[in-house]
Short mmCIF file of C-alpha atoms in Angstrom, two decimals:
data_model
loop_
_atom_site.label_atom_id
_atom_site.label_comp_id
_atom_site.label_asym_id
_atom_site.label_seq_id
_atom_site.Cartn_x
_atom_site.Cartn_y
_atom_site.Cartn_z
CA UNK A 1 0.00 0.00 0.00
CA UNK A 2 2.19 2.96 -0.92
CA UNK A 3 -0.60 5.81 -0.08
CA UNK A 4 0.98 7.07 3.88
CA UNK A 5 -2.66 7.84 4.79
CA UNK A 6 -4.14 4.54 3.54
CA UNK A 7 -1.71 3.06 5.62
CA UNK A 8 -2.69 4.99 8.55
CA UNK A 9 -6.35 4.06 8.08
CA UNK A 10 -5.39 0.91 8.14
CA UNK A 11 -3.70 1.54 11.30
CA UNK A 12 -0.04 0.28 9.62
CA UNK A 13 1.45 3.90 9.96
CA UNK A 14 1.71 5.12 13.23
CA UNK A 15 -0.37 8.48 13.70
CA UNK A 16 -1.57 10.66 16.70
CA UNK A 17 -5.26 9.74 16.04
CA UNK A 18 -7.29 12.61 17.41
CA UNK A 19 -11.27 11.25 15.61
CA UNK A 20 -12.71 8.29 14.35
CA UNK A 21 -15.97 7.59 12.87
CA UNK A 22 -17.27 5.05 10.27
CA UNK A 23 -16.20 7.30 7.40
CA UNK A 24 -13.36 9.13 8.28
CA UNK A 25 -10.21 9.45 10.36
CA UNK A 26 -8.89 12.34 11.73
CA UNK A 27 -4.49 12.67 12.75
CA UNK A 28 -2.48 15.37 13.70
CA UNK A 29 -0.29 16.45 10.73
CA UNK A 30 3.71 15.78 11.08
CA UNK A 31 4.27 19.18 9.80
CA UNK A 32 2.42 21.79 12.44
CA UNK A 33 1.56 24.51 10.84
CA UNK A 34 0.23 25.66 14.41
CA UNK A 35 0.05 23.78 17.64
CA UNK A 36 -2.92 21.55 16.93
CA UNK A 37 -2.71 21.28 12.80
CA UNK A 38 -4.82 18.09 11.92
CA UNK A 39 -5.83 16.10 8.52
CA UNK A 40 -9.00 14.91 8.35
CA UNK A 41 -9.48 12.04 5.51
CA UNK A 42 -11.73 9.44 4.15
CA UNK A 43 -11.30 5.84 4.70
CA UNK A 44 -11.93 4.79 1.07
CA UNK A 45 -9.12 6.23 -0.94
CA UNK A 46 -10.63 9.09 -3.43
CA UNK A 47 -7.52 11.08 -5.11
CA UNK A 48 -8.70 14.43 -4.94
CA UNK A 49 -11.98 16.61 -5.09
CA UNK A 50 -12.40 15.17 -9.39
CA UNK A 51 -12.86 11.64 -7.67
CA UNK A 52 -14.66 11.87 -4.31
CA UNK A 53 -18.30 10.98 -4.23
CA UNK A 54 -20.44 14.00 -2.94
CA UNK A 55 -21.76 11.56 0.09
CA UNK A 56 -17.92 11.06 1.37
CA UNK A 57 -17.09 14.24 0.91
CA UNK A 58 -20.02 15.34 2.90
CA UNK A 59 -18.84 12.63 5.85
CA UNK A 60 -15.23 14.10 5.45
CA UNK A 61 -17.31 17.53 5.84
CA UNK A 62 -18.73 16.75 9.38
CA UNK A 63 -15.58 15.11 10.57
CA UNK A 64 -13.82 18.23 10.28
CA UNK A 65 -16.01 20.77 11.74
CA UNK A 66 -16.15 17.83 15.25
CA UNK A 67 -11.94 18.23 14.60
CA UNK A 68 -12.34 22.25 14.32
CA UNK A 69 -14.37 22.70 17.47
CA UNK A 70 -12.27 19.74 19.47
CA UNK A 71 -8.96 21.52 18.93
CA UNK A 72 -10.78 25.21 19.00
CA UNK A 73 -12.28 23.97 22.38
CA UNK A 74 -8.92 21.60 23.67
CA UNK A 75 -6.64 24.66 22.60
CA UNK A 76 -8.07 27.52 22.95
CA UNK A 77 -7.66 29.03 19.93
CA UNK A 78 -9.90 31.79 18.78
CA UNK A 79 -10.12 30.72 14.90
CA UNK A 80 -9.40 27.60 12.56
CA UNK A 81 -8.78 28.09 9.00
CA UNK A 82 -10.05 25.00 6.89
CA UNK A 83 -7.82 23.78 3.83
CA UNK A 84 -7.76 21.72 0.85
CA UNK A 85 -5.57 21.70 -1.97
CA UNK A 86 -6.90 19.41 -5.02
CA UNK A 87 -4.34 18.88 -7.48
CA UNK A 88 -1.00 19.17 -7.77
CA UNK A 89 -1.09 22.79 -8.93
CA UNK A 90 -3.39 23.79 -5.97
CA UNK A 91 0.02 22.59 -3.71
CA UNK A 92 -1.70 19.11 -3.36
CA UNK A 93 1.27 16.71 -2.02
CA UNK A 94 -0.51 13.61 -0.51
CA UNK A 95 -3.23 12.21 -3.64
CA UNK A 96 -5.56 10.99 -1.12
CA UNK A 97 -8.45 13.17 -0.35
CA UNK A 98 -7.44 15.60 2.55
CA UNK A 99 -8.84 18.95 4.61
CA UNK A 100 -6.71 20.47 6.87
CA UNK A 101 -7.90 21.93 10.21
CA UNK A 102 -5.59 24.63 11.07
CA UNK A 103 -6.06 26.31 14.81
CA UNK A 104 -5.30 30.25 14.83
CA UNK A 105 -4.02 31.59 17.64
CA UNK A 106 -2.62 35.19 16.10
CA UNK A 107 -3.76 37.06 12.84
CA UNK A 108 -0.07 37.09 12.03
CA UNK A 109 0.98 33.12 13.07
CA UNK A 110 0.32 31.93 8.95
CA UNK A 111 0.83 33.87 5.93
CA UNK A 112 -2.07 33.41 3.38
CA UNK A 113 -0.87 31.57 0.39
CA UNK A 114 -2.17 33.62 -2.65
CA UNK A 115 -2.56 37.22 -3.02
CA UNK A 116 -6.45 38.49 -3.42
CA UNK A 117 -6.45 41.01 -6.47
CA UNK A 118 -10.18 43.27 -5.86
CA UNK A 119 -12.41 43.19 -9.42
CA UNK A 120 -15.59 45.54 -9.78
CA UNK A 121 -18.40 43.19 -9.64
CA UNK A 122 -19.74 44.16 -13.33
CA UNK A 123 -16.06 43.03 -14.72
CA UNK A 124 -17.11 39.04 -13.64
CA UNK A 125 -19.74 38.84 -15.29
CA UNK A 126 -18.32 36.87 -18.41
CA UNK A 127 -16.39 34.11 -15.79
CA UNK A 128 -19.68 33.75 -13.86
CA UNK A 129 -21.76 32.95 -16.65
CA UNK A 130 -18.99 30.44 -17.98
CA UNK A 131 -19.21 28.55 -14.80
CA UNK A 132 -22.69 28.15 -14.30
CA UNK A 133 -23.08 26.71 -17.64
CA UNK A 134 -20.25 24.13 -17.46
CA UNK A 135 -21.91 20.72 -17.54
#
């Protein structure tokens, strides 16, 4: 089994398990962004967001807000950011469906990883309308 996190779900990797349910598994991340940085993933392997059922997803969904208010509430931090990065553009590392649960403790303790560039609302017009009829 080469995927680390199917490995973990299978419980062949060790991991600081912090949630279990019937759907997914939650660990704290190796690499702490902040004190308290945790991965929440499926148990069925599902590469990235292009592969993951809606209904999984949706389990992964509830796992992480129990994760966000555990380590909120066990921490004491005032904010969590949630992440996901699907694809190996979007910084995706680990091909096995992933959010990340990031306490906050300070405004300044992470530095956001794109820059936001204001448009007039008028001047989206043209994307918007390209997205919503994608099928």
């Amino acid at each position: 089994m080469s995927c680390i996190f199917c490995r973990i779900v299978a419980g062949t990797e060790p991991s600081q398990t912090i949630h279990e349910d019937e759907h997914a598994i939650a660990f704290l991340n190796l690499a702490q962004a902040t004190k308290g940085h945790a991965l929440v993933v499926p148990r069925a392997h599902h590469r990235d967001l292009g592969e993951i059922p809606v209904e999984t997803a949706a389990h992964v969904m509830r796992a992480a807000v129990e994760v966000s208010r555990r380590v909120v509430g066990a921490l004491g931090a005032p904010g969590v950011n949630l992440w996901h990065a699907s694809g190996e553009t979007a910084w995706q590392s680990v091909f096995h469906f992933h959010l990340h649960v990031v306490p906050r403790f300070e405004p300044t303790d992470l530095t956001p990883p794109w820059t936001e560039v204001e448009h007039p609302v008028e001047s989206l017009a043209g994307l918007a309308e390209k997205i919503r009829v994608w099928c």
